[in-house]
Coordinates of N, CA and C in Angstrom, one line a residue:
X19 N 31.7 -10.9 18.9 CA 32.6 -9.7 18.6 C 31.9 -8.5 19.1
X20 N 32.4 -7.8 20.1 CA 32.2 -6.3 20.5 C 31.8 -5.3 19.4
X21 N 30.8 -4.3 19.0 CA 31.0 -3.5 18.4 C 31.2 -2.3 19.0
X22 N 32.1 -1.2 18.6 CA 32.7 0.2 18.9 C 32.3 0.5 17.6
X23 N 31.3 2.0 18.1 CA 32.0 3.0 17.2 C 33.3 4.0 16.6
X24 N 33.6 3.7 15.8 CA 34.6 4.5 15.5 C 35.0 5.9 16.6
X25 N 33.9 6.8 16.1 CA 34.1 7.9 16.9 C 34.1 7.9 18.4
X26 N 33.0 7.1 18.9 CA 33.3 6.8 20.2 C 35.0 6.4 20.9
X27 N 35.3 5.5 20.1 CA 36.6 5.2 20.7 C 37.6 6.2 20.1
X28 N 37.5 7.4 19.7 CA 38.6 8.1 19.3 C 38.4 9.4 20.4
X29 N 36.9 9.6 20.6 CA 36.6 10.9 21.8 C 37.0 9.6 23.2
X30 N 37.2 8.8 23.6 CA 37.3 8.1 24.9 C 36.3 7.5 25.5
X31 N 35.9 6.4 26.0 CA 34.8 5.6 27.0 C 33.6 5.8 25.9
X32 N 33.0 7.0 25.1 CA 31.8 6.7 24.1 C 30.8 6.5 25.0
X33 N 29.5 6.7 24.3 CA 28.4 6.1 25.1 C 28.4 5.6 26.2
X34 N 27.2 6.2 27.1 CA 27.5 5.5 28.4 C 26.3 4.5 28.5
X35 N 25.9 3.2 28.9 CA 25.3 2.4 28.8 C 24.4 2.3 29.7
X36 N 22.8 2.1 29.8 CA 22.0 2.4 30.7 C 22.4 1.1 32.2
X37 N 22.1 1.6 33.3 CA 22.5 1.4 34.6 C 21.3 0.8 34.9
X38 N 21.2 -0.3 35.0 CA 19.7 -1.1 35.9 C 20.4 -1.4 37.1
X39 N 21.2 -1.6 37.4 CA 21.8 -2.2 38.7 C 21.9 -1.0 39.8
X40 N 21.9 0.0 39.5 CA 22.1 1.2 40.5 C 20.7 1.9 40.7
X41 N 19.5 1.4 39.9 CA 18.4 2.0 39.6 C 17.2 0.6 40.2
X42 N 16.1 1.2 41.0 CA 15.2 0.2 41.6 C 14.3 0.2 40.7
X43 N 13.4 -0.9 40.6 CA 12.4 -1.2 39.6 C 11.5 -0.2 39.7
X44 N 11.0 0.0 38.6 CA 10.5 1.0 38.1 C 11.2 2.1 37.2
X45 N 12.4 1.9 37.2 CA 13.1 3.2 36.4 C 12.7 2.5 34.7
X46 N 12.6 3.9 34.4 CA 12.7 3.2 33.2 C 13.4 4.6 31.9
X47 N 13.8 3.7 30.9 CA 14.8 5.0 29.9 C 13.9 5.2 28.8
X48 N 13.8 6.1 28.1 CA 12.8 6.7 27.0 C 13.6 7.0 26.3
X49 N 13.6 7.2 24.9 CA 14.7 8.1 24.1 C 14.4 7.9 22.6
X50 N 14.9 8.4 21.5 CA 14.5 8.2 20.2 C 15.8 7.6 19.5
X51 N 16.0 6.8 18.9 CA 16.9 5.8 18.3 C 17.5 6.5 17.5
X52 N 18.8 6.5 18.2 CA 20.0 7.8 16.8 C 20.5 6.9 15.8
X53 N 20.7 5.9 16.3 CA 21.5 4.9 15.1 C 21.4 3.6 14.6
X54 N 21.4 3.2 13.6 CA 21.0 2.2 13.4 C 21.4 0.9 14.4
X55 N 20.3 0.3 15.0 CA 20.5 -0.8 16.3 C 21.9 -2.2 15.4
X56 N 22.6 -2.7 16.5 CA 23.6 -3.4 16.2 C 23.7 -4.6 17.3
X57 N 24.0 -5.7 16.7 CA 24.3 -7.0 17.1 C 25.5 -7.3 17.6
X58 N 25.7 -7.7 18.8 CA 27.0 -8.5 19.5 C 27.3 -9.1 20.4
X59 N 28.1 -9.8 20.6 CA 27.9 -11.2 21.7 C 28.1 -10.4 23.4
X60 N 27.4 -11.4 24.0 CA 26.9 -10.6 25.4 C 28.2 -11.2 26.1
X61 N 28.4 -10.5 27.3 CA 29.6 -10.9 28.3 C 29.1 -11.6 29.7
X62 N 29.9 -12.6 30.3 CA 29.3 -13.2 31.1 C 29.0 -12.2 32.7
X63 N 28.3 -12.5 32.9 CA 28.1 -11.8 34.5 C 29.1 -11.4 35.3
X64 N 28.9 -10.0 35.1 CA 30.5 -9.4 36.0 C 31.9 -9.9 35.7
X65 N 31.8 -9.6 34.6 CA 33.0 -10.0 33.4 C 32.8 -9.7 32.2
X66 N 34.5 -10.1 31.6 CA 34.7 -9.3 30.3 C 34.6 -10.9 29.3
X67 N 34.2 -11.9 30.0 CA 34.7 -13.0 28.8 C 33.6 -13.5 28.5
X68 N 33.5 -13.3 26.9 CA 32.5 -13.6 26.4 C 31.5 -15.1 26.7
X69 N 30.3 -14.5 26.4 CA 29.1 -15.8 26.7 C 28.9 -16.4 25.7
X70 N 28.5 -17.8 26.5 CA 28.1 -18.8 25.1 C 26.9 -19.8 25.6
X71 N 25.7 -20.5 25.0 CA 25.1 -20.8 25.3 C 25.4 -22.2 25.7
X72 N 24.7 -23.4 26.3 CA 24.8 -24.5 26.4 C 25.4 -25.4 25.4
X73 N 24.8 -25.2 24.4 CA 25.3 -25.8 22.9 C 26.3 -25.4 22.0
X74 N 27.0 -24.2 22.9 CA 28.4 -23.4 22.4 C 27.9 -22.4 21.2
X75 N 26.4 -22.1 21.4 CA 25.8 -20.9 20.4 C 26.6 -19.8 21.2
X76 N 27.0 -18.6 20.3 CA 27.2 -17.5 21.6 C 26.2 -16.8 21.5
X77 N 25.6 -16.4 22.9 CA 24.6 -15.1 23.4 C 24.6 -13.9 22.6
X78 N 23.6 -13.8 21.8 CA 23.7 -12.0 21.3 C 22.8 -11.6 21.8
X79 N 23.1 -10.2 22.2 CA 22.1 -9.0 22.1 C 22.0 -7.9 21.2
X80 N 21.1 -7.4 21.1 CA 21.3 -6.1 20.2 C 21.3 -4.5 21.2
X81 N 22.4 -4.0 20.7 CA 22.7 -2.7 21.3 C 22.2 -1.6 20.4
X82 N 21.4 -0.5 21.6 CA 20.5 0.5 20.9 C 21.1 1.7 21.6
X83 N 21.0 2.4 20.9 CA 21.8 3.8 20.5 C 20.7 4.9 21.0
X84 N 20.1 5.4 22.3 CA 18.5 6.4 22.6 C 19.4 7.5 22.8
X85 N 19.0 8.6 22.4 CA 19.1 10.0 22.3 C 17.7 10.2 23.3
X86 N 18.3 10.6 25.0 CA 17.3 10.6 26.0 C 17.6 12.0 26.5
X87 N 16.9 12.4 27.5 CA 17.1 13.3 28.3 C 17.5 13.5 29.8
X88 N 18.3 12.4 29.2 CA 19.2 12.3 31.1 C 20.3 13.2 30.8
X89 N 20.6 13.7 32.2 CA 22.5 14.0 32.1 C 23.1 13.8 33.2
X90 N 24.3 13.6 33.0 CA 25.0 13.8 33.7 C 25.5 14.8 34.4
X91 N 25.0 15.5 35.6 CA 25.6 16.8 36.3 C 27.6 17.0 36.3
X92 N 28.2 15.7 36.2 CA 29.1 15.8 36.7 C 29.6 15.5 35.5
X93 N 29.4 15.7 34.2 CA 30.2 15.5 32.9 C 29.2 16.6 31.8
X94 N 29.9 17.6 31.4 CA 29.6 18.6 31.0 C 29.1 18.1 29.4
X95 N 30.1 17.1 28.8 CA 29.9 16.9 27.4 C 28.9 15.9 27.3
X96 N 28.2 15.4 28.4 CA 27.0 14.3 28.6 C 25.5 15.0 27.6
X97 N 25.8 14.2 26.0 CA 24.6 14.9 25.1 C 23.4 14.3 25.2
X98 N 23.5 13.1 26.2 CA 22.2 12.6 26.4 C 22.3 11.6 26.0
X99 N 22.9 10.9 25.1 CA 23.0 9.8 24.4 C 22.9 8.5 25.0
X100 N 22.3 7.1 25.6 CA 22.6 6.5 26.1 C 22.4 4.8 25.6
X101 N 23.7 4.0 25.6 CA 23.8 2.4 25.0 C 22.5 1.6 25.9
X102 N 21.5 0.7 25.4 CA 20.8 0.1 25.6 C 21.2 -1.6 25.1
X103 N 21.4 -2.0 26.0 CA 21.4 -3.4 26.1 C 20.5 -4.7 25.9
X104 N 19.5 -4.5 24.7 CA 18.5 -5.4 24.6 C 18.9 -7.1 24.8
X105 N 19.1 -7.4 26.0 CA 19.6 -9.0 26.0 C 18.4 -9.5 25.8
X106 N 18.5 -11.4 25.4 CA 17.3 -12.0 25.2 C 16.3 -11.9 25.7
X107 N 16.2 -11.6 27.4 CA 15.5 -11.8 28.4 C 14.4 -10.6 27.9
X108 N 15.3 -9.4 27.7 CA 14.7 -7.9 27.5 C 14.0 -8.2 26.2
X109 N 14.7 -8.8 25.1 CA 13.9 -8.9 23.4 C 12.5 -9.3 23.8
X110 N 11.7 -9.9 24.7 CA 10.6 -10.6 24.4 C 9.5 -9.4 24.6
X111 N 9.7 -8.6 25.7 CA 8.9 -7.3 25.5 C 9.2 -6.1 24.4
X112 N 10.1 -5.9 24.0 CA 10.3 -5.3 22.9 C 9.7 -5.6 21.4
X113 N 10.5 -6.9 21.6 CA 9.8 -7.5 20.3 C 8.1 -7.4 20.4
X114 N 7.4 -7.5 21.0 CA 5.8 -7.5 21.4 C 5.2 -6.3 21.4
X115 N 6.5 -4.9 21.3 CA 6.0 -3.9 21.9 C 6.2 -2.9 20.0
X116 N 6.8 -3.8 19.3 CA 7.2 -3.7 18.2 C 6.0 -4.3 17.0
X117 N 5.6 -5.3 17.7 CA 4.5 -6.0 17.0 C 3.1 -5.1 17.5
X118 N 2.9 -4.6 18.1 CA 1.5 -4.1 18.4 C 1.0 -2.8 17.7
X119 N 2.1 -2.1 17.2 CA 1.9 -0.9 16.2 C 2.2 -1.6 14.6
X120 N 2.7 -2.9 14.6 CA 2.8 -3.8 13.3 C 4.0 -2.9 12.4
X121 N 5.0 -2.8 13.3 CA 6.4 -2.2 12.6 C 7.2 -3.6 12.5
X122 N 7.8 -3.3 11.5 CA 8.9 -4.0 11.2 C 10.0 -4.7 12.1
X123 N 10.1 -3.6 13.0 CA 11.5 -3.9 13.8 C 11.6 -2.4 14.1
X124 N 13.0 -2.3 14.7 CA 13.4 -1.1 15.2 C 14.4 -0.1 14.3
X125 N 13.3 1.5 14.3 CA 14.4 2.1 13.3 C 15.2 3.2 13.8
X126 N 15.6 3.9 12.8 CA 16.3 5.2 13.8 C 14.6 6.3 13.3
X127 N 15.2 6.9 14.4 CA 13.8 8.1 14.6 C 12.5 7.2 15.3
X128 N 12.7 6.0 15.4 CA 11.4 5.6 16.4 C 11.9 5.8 18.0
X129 N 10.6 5.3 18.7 CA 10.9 6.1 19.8 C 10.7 4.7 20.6
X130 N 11.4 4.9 21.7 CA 11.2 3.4 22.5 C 11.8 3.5 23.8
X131 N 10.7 3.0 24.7 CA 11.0 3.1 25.6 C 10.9 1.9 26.8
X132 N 11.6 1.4 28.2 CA 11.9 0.3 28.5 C 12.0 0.5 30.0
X133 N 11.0 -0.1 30.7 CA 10.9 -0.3 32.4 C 11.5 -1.3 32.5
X134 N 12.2 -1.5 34.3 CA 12.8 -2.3 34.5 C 11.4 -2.7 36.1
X135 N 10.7 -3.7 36.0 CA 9.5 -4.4 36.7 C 9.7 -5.3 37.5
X136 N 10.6 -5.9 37.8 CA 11.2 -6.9 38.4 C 12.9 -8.0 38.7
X137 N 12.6 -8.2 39.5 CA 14.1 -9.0 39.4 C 15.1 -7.9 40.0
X138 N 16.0 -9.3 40.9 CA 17.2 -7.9 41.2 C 18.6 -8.1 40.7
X139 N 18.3 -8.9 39.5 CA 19.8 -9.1 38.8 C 20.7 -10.3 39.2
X140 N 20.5 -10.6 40.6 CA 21.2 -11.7 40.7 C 20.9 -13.5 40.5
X141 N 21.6 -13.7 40.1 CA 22.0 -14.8 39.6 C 20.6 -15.8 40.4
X142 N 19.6 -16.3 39.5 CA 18.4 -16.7 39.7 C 17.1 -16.0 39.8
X143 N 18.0 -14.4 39.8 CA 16.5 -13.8 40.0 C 17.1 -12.7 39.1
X144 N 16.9 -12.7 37.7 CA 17.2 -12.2 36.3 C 16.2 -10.3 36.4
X145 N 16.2 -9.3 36.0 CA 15.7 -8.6 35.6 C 14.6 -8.9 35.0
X146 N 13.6 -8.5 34.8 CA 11.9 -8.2 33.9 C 11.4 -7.2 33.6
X147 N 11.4 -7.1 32.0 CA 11.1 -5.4 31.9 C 10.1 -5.4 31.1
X148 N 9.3 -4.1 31.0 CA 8.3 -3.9 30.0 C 9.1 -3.0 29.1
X149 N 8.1 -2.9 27.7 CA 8.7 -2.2 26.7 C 7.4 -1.4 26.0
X150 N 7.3 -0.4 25.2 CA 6.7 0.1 23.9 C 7.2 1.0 23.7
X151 N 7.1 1.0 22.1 CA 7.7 1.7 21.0 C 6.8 2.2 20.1
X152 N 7.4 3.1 19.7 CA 6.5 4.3 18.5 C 7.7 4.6 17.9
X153 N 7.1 4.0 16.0 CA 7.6 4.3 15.0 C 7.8 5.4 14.6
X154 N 9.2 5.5 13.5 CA 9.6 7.2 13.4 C 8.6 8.3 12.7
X155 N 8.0 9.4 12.7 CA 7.3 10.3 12.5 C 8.0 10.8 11.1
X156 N 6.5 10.4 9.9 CA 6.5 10.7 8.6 C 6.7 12.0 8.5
X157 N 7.8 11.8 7.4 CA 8.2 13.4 7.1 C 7.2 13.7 6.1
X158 N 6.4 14.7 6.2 CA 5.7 15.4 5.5 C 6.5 15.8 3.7
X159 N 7.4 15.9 4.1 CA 8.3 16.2 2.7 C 8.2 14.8 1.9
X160 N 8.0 13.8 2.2 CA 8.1 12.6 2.1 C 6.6 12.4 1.5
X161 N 5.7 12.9 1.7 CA 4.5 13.0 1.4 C 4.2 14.0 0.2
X162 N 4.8 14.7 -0.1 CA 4.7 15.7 -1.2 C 5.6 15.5 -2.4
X163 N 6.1 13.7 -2.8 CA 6.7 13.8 -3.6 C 8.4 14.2 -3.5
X164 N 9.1 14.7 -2.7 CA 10.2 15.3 -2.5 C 10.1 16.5 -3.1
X165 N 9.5 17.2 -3.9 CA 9.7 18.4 -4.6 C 10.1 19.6 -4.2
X166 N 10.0 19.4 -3.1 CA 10.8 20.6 -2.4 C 10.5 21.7 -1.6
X167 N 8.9 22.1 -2.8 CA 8.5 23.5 -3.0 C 7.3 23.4 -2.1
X168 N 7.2 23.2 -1.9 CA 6.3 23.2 0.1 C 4.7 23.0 -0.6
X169 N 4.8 22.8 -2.0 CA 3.6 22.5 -2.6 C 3.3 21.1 -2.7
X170 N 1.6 20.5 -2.7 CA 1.5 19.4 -3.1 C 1.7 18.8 -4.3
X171 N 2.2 17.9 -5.1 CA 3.0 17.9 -6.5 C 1.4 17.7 -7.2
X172 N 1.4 17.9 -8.2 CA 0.0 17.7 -8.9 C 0.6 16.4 -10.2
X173 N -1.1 15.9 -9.8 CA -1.2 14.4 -10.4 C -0.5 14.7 -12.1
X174 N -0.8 14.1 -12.7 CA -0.3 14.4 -13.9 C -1.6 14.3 -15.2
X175 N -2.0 15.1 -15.6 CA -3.3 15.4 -16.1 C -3.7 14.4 -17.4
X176 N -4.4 13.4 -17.6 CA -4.5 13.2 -18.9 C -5.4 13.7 -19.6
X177 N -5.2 13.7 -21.0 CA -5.6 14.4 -22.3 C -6.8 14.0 -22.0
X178 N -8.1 14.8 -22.1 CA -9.5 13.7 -22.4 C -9.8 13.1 -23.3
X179 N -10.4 11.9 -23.2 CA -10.4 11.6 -24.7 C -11.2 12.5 -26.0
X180 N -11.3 12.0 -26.9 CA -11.7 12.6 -28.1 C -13.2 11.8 -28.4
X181 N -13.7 12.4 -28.7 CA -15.5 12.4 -28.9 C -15.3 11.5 -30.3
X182 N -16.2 10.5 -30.0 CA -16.3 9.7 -31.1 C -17.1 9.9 -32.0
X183 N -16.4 10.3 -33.1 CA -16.9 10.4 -34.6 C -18.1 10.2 -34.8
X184 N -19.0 10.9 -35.0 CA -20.7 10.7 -35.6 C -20.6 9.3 -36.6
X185 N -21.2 8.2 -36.8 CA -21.6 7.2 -37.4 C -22.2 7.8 -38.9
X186 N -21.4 7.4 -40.1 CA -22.3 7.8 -41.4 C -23.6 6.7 -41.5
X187 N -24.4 7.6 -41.6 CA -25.8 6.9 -41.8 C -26.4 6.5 -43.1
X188 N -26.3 5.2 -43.0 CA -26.9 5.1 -45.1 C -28.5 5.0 -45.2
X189 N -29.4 5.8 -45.3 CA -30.3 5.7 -45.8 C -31.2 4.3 -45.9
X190 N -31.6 3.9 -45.0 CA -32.5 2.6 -45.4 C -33.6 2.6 -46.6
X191 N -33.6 1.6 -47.5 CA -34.5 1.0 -48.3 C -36.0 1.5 -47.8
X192 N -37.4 2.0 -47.9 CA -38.4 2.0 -47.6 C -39.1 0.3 -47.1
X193 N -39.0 0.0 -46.1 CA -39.6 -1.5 -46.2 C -41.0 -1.6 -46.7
X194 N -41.2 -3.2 -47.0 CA -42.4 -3.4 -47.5 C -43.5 -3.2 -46.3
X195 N -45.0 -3.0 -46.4 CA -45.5 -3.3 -45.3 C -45.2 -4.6 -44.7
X196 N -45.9 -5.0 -43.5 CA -45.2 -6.2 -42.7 C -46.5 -7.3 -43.5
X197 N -47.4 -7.0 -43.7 CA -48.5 -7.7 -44.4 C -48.1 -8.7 -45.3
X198 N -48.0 -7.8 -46.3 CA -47.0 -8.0 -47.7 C -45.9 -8.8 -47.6
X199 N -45.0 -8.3 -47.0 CA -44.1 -9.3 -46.8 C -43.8 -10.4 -46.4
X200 N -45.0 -11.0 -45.4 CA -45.3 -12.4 -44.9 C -45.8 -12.9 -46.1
X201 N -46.5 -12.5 -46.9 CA -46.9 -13.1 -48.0 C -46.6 -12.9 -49.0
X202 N -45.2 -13.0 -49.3 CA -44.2 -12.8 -50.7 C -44.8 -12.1 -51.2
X203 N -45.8 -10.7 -51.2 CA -45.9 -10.3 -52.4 C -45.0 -9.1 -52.7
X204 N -44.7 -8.7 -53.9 CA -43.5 -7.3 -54.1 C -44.1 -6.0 -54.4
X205 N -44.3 -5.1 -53.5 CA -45.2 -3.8 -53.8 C -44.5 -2.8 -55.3
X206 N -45.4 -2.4 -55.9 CA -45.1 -1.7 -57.0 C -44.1 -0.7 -56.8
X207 N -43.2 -0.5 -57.2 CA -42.5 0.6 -57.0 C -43.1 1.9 -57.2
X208 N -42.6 3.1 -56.2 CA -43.2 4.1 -55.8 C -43.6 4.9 -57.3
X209 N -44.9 5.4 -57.6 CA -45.2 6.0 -59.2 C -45.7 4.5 -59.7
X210 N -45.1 3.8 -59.6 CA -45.9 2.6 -60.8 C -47.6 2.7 -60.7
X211 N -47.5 1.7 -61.9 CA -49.6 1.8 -62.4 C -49.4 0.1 -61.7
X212 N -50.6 0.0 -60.7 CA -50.9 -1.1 -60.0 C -51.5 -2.0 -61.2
X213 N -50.4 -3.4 -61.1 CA -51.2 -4.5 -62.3 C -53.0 -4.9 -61.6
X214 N -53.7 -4.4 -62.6 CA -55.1 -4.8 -62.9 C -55.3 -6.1 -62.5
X215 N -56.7 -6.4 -61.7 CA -57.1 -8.1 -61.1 C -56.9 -8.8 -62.3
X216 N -56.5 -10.2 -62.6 CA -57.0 -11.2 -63.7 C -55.2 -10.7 -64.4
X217 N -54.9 -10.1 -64.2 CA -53.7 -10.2 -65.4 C -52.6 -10.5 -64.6
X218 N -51.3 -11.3 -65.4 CA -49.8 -11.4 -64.9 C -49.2 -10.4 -64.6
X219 N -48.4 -10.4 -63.3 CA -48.1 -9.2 -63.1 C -46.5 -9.3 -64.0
X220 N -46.4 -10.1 -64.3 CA -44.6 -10.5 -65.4 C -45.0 -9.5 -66.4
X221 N -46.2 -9.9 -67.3 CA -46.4 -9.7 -68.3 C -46.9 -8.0 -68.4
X222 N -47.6 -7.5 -67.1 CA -47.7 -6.2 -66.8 C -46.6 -5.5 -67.0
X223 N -45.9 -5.8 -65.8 CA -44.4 -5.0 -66.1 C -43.6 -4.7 -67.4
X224 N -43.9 -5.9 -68.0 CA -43.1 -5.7 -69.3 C -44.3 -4.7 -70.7
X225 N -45.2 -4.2 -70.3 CA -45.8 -3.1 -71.2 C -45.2 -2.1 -70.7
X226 N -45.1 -0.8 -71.8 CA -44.8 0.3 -71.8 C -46.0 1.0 -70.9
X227 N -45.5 2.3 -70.1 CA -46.1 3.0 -69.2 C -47.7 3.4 -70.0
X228 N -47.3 3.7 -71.2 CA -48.4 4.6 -71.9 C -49.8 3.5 -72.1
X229 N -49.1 2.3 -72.4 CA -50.1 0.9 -72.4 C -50.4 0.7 -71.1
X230 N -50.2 0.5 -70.1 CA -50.5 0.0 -68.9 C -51.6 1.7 -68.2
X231 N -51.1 2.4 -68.7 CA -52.3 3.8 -68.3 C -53.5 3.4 -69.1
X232 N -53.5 3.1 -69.8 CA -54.8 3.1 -70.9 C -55.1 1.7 -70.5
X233 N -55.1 0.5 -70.5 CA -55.5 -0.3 -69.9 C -56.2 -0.2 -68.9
X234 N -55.9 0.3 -67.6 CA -56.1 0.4 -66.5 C -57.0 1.6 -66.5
X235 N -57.1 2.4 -67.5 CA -58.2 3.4 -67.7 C -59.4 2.7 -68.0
X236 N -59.0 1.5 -68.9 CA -60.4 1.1 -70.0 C -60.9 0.0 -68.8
X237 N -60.3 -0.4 -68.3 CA -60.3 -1.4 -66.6 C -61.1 -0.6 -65.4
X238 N -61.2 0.6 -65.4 CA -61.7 1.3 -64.0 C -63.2 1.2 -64.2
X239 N -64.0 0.8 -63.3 CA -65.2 0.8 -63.1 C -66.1 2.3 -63.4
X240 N -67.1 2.2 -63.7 CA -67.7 3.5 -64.1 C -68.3 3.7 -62.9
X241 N -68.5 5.2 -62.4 CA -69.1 5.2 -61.3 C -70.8 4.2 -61.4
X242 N -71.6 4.4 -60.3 CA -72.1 3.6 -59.9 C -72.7 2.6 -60.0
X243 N -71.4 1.9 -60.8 CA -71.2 0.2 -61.5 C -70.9 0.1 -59.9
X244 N -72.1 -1.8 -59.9 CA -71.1 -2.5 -58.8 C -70.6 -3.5 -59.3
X245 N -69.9 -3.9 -58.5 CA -68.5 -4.2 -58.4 C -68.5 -6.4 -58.8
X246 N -68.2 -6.7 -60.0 CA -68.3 -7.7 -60.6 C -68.1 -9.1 -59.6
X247 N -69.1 -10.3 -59.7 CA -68.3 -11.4 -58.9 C -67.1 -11.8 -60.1

């Protein structure tokens, strides 16, 4: 199926389609892609009736839409515009020239451009072209968010967090020495009267303060008394 643009066919003839056949190898078309590229069946050789492959596949090419800088001297309303004919022969450098900058495919606003290297079109001796393309140029607006305002948009700030709470501290127990405590013994509590050698310490504890002072008075060695086996 042919594709026409609408508007084309309402201003007359539309797009004029690039010319390899009037042009010697080496010409080549440059331009920046106005419109989105389109698919349709190719026409046989110097003719209007459509092509079909051996297996009754039909031939497509894709038609590209370059906004170039040719004109026409002899057509005033010539905007530069010109139909590009990517037939299969042409897709293999394209496609390759599409793959080396690792684009997708072909967009509007890329730029692409196509030599014609060989071949004189007739029938056994097919046209050969080279191709490369440069993808369309980032809009900087596109980079700022869309916001509009010709400013960089600013990240969006998080709260810092909140300082973690000081730990309530409970006061540790005084430990026993490490001595002591390898050898089960229980230190007097702080102020106590130390139970005297030879007596229970059960039976110590359980005297009143005033008895365990006087005991332990009548118990102290006199000075230079020594010291009993």
């Amino acid at each position: 199926m042919n594709v026409m643009d609408a508007n084309a066919l309402l201003m007359g003839g539309g797009v004029k389609s690039v010319n390899w056949k009037d042009n010697p190898i080496g010409h080549t078309v440059i331009g920046t892609i106005a419109e989105t590229p389109k698919v349709e069946q190719m026409k046989k050789f110097n003719s209007d009736e459509l092509d079909f492959w051996p297996s009754g596949d039909p031939k497509m090419q894709i038609v590209v839409t370059l906004q170039t800088d040719q004109r026409d001297p002899a057509n005033e309303q010539d905007d530069g515009k010109r139909r590009l004919h990517i037939s299969p022969r042409m897709m293999s450098p394209v496609r390759e020239a599409v793959q080396r900058i690792g684009a997708k495919g072909l967009e509007i606003g890329g730029r692409l451009a196509v030599r014609r290297v060989g071949g004189s079109g007739a029938v056994g001796d097919p046209y050969t072209f080279a191709a490369e393309y440069g993808a369309p140029a980032i809009d900087p607006g596109s980079l700022l968010g869309g916001n509009g305002g010709g400013q960089p948009a600013q990240a969006p700030v998080s709260p810092a967090p909140a300082a973690p709470a000081a730990p309530m501290l409970t006061p540790a127990a005084p430990a026993a020495p490490a001595a002591a405590q390898s050898l089960g013994i229980t230190q007097p509590a702080a102020g106590a009267i130390p139970c005297p050698a030879g007596m229970d310490p059960e039976k110590w504890a359980a005297l009143p303060e005033m008895q365990q002072r006087a005991i332990a008075a009548a118990m102290a060695p006199t000075a230079g008394a020594g010291i009993p086996f």
